[in-house]
Short mmCIF file of C-alpha atoms in Angstrom, two decimals:
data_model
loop_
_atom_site.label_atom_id
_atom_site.label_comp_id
_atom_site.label_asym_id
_atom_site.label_seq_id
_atom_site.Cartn_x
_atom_site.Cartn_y
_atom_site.Cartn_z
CA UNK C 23 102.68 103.41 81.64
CA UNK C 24 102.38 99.64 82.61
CA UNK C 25 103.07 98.86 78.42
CA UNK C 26 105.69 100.91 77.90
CA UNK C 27 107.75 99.30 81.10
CA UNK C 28 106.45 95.50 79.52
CA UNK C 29 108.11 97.24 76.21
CA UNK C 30 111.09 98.66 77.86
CA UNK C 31 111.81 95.12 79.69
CA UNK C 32 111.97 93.27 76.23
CA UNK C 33 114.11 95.74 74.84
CA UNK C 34 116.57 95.39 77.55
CA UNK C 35 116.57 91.72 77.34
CA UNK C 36 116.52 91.25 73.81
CA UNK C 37 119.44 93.56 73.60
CA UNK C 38 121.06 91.46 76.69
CA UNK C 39 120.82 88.00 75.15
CA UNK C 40 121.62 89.51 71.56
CA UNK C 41 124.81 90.49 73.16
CA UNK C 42 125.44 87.60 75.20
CA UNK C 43 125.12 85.65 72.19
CA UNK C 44 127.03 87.12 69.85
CA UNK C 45 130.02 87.03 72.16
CA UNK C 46 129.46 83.11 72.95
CA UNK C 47 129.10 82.79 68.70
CA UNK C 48 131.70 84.88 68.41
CA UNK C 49 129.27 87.21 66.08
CA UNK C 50 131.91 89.98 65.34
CA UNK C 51 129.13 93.12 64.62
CA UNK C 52 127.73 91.62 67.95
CA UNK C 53 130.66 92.14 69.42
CA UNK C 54 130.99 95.32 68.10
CA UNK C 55 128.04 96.95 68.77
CA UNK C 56 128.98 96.15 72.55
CA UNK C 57 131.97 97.77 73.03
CA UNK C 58 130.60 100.90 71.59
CA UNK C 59 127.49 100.20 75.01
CA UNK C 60 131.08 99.93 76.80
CA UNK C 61 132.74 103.20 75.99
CA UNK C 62 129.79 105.20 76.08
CA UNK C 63 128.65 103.93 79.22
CA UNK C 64 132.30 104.35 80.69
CA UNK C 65 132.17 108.18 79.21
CA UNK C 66 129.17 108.88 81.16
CA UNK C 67 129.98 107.22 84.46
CA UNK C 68 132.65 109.07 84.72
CA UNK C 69 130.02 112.16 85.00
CA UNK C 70 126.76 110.94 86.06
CA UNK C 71 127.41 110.16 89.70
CA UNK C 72 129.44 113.65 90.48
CA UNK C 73 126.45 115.37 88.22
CA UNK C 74 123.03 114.13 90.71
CA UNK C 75 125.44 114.49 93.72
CA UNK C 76 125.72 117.80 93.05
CA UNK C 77 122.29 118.32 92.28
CA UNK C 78 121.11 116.58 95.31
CA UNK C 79 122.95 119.29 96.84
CA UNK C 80 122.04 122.18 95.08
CA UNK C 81 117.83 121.02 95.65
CA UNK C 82 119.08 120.97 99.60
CA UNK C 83 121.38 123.92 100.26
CA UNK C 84 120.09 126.66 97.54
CA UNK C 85 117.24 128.77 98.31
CA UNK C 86 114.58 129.10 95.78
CA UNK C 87 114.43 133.02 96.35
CA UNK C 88 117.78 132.88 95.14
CA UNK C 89 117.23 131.17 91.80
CA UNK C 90 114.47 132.65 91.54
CA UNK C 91 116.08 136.00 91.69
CA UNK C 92 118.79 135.80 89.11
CA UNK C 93 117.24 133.10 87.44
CA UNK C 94 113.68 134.02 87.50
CA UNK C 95 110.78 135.81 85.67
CA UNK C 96 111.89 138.81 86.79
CA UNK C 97 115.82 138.38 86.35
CA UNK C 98 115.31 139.66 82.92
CA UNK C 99 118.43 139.81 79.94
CA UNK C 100 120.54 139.08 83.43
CA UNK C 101 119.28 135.16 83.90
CA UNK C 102 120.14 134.02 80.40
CA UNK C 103 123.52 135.37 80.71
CA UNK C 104 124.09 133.52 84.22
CA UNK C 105 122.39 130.74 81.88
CA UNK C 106 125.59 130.93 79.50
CA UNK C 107 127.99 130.90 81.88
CA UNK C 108 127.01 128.57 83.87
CA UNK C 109 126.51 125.84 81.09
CA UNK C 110 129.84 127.13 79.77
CA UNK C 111 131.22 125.29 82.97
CA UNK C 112 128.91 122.26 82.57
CA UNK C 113 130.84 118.66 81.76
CA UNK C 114 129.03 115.67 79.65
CA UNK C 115 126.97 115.76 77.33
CA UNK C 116 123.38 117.30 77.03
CA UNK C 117 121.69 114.18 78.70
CA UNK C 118 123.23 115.94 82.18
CA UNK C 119 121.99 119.20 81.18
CA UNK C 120 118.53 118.06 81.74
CA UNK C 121 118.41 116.52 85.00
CA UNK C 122 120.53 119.92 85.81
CA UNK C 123 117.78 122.03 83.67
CA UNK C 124 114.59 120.20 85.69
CA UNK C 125 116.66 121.11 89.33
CA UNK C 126 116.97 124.93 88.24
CA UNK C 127 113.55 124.64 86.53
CA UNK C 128 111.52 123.42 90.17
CA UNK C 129 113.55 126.02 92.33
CA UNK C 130 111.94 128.89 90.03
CA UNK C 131 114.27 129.72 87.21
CA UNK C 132 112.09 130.63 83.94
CA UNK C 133 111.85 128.94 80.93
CA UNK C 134 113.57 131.16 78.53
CA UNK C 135 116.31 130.79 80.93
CA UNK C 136 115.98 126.82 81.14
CA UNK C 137 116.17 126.46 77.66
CA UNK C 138 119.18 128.54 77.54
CA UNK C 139 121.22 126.39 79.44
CA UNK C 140 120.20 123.08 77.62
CA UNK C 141 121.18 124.79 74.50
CA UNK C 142 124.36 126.02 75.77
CA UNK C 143 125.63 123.30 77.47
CA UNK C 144 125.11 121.57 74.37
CA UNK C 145 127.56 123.52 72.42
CA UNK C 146 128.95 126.36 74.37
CA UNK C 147 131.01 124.28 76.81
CA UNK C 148 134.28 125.87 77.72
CA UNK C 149 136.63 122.11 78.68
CA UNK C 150 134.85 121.18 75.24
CA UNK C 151 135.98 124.29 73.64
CA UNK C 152 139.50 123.59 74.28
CA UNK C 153 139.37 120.35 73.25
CA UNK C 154 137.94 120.70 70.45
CA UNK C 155 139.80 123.89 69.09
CA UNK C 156 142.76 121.78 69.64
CA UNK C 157 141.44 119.20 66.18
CA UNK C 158 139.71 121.90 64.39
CA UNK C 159 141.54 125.57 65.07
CA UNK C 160 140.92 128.28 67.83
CA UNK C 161 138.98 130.37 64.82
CA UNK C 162 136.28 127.90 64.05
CA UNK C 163 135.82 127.48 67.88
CA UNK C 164 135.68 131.12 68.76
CA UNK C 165 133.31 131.33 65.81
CA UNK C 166 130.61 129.06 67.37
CA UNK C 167 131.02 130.50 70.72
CA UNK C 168 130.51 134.07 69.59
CA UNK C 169 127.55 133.27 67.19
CA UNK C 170 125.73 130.66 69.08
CA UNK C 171 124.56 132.28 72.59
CA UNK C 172 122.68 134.68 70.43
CA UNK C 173 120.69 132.75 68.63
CA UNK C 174 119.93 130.16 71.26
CA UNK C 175 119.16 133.14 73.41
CA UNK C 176 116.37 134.70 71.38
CA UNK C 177 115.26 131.33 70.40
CA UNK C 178 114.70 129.90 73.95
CA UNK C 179 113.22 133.46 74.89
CA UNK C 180 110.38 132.97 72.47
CA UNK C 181 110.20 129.51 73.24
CA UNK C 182 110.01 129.63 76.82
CA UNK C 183 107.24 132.86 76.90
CA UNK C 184 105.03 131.35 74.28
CA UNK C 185 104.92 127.59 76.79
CA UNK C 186 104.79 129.84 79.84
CA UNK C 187 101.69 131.18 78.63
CA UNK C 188 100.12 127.61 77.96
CA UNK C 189 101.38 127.04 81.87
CA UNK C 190 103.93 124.25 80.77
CA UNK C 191 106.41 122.23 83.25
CA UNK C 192 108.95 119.95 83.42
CA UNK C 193 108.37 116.84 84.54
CA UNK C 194 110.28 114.53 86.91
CA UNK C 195 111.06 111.32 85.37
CA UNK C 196 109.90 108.21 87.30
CA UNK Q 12 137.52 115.99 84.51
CA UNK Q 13 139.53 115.84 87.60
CA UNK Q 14 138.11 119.79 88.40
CA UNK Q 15 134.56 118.27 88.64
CA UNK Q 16 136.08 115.17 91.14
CA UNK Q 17 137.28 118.13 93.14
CA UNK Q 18 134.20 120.50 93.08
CA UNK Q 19 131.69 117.46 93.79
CA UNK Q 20 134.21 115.77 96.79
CA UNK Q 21 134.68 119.45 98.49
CA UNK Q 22 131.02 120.32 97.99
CA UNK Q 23 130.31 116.72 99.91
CA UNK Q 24 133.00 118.00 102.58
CA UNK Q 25 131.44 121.27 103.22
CA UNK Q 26 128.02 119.95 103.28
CA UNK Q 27 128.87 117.56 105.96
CA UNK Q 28 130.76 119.89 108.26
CA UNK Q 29 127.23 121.67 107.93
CA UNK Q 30 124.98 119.03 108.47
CA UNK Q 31 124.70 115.47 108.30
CA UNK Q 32 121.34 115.17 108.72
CA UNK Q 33 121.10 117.30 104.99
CA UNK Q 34 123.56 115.95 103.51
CA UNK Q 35 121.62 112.14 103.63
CA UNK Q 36 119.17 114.35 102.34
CA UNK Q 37 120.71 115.32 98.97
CA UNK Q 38 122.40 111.63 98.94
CA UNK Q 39 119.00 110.52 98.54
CA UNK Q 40 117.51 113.00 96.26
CA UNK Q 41 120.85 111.95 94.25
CA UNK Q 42 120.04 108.42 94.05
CA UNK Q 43 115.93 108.98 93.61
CA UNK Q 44 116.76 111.02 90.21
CA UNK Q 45 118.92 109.13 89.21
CA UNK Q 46 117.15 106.03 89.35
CA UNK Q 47 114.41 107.92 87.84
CA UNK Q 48 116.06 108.73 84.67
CA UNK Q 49 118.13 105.54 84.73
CA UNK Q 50 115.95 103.69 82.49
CA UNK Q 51 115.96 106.08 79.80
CA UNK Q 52 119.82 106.72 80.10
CA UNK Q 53 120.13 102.51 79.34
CA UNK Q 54 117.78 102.75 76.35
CA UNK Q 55 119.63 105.71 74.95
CA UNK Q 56 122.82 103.43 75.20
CA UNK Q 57 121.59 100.75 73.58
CA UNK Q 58 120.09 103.28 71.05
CA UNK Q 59 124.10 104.65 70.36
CA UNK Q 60 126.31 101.27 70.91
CA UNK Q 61 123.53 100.35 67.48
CA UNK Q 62 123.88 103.56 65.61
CA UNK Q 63 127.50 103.79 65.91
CA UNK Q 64 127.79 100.16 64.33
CA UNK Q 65 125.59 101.05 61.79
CA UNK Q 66 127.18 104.56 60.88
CA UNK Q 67 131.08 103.82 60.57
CA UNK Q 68 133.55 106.82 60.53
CA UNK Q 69 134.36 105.48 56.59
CA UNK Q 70 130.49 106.20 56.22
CA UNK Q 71 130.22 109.61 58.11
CA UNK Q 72 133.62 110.44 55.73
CA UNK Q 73 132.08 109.44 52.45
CA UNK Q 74 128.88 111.83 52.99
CA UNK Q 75 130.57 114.89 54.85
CA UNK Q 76 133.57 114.94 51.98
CA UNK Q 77 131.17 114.79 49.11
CA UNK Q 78 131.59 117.30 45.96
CA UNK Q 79 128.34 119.73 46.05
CA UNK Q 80 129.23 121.35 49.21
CA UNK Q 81 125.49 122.28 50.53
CA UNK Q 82 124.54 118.55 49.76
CA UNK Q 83 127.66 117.99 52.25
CA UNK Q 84 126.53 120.39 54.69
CA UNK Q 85 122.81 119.25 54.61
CA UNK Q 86 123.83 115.52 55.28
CA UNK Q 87 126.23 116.57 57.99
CA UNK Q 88 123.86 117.88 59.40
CA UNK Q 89 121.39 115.07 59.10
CA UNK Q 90 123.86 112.35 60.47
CA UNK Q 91 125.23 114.50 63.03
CA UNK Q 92 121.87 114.55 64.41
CA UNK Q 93 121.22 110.82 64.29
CA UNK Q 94 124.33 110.01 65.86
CA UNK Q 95 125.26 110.47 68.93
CA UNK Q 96 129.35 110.33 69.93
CA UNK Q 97 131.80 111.16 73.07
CA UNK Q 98 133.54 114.65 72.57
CA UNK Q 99 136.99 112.40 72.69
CA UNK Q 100 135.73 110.12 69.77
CA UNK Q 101 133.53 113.05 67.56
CA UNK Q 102 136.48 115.85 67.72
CA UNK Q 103 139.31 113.79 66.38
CA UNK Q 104 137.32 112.20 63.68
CA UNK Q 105 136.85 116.13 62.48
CA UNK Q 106 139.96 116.67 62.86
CA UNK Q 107 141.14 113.84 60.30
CA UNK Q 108 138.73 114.74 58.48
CA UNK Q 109 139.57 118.53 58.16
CA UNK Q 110 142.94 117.31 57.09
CA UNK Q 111 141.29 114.99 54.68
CA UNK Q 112 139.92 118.29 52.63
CA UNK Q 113 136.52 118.32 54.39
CA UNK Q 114 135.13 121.95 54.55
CA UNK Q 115 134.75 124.03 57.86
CA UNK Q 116 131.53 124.34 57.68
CA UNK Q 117 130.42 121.06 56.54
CA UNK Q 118 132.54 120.02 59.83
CA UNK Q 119 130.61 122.79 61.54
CA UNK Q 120 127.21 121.33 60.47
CA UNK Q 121 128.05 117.96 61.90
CA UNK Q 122 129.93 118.53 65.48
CA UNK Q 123 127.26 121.05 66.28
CA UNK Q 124 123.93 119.07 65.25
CA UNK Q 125 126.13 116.37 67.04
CA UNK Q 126 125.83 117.94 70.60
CA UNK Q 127 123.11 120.13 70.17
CA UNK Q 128 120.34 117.83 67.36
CA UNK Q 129 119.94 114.71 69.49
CA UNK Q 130 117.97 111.77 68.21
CA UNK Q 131 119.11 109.43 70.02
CA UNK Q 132 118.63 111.53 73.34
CA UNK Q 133 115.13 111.88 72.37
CA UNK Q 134 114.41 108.85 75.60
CA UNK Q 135 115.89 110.98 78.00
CA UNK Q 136 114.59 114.28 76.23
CA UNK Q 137 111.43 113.19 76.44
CA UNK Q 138 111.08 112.28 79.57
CA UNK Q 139 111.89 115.52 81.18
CA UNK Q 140 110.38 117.81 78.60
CA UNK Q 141 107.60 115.89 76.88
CA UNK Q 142 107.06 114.82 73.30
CA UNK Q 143 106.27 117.79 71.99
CA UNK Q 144 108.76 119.98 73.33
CA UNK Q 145 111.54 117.86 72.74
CA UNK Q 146 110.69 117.92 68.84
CA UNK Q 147 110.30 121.72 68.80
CA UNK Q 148 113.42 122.26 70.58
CA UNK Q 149 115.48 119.78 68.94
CA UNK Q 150 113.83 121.16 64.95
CA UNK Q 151 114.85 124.62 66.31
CA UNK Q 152 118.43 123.54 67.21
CA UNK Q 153 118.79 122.07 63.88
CA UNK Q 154 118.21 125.67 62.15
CA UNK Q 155 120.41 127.31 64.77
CA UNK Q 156 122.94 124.89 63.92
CA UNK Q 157 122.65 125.27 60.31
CA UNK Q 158 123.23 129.38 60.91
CA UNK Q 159 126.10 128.38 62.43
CA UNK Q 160 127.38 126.63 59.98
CA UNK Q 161 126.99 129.09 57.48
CA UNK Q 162 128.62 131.88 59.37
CA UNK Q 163 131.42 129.62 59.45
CA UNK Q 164 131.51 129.18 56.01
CA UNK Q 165 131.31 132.80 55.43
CA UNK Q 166 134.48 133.37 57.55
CA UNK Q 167 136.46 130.62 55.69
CA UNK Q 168 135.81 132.15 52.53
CA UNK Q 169 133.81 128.95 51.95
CA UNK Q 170 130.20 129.85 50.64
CA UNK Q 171 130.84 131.94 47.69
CA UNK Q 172 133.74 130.49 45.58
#
């Protein structure tokens, strides 16, 4: 733990004075390379905060009986759909689906059902879906959200029984 | 964007009416995760401002436009799992591209490995679901989105011909 923060410290460093550098050179892929850090970060700060606000909230005010009913081992073909739809309205990319995933996960919803979601809030997100039908065609769109929540269904089903069996968990990052 | 503004500040409202004393609560629950996962969020950042220099759109064109169409597919696939975009950069660059002669499916391959296929989420993947997890799910997502892809192709008439 204690060498991969000593690691994680350089890194950031490195990567500070690199960029500090190249803009007081004028070192254009420098220069570069830090605007894309800019837009990215932008992108997700627009998300982030509203994303663990509402997840402090949802670890307060939401029972664990009732995840764990509709979302639980016994919720059956039931919790992956609720899965679907509910990642269908998730915004961001799939680094907010996990935070998301690990609050559902520790107020009792299964695994199958946990890997669900990350998968399809990857790719099944409805704002997304409009957007991007709007560059590539309604028909490719519809395509991917017809033939997707299948196979990440089964998939995550298997997935999720076979580590449920070896007792797995998430972890909380700290 | 704005619907999530309005479904976090009315959840906040509502919460407060009900109790202030919860409400600090899940304010600091907020702020404990999130500092929690912050490190790996910068470290996936720096990991994408690099890749993104080092994989140019003329680059991702070149490879997803090339003539043997699975060789196209397979390499969309590849780099859309490497890289790493925002949905307002990644869907207009398909979009040109699409326009540009690039197949459906090869387009298919690489927006889907794109969100799905993450390499460079692998810091923050990993710190929620472990190393070994985070390569099983992220090899299985690869083959989903490969399916995918050629289902697509199938409906644009673009596998056999």
């Amino acid at each position: 733990m204690r060498r991969n923060r000593i690691i994680r410290i350089t890194l950031l460093s490195g990567y500070a004075l690199f960029i500090v550098l190249s803009w007081v050179l004028g070192f254009e892929p420098g220069k570069e390379v830090s605007q894309n850090f800019a837009t990215f970060a932008i992108d997700m700060l627009k998300i982030v905060p509203c994303a663990f606000i509402l997840i402090g909230l949802f670890e307060i005010w939401i029972n664990k009986e009732t995840v764990e009913r509709h979302l639980g081992e016994e919720s059956g073909l039931m919790g992956y759909l609720w899965a679907v739809l509910l990642a269908g309205t998730t915004v961001g990319g799939v680094y907010i689906a996990f935070p998301v995933a690990y609050a559902l996960h520790s107020k009792g919803a299964k695994l199958g059902v946990i890997f669900t979601y990350i998968g399809t809030s990857a790719i099944c997100r409805i704002p997304m879906a409009v957007f991007e039908s709007s560059f590539l065609g309604i028909q490719f769109t519809i395509i991917r959200l017809l033939v997707s929540p299948p196979l990440v269904i089964i998939t995550s089903k298997i997935l999720g029984d076979y580590l449920t069996k070896r007792n797995y968990k998430l972890k909380q990052p700290s | 964007m704005y619907i999530l503004y309005i479904v976090t500040g009315l959840a906040l409202v509502a919460s407060l009416a009900a109790s202030r004393q919860k409400t600090l609560g899940a304010l600091r629950i907020a702020v404990r995760r999130f500092v929690g996962i912050l490190p790996a969020f910068l470290t996936m950042l720096i990991l994408v401002s690099v890749v993104l220099f080092l994989v140019p759109d003329e680059l991702i064109a070149k490879y997803l436009g090339a003539d043997a169409k699975y060789v196209a597919v397979l390499s969309a696939a590849a780099l859309g799992s490497i890289i790493l975009m925002p949905g307002f950069i990644a869907f207009p660059l398909a979009g040109v591209l699409l326009e540009k002669g690039v197949l459906y499916m090869v387009l298919s391959a690489f927006t889907t490995t794109l969100m799905m296929v993450g390499v460079l989420t692998y810091p923050v993947e990993k710190a929620y679901l472990g190393i070994k997890v985070t390569i099983i799910r992220n090899a299985v997502s690869f083959f989903i989105a490969l399916v995918i892809a050629i289902v697509t192709g199938i409906f644009f008439g673009e596998v056999f011909g």
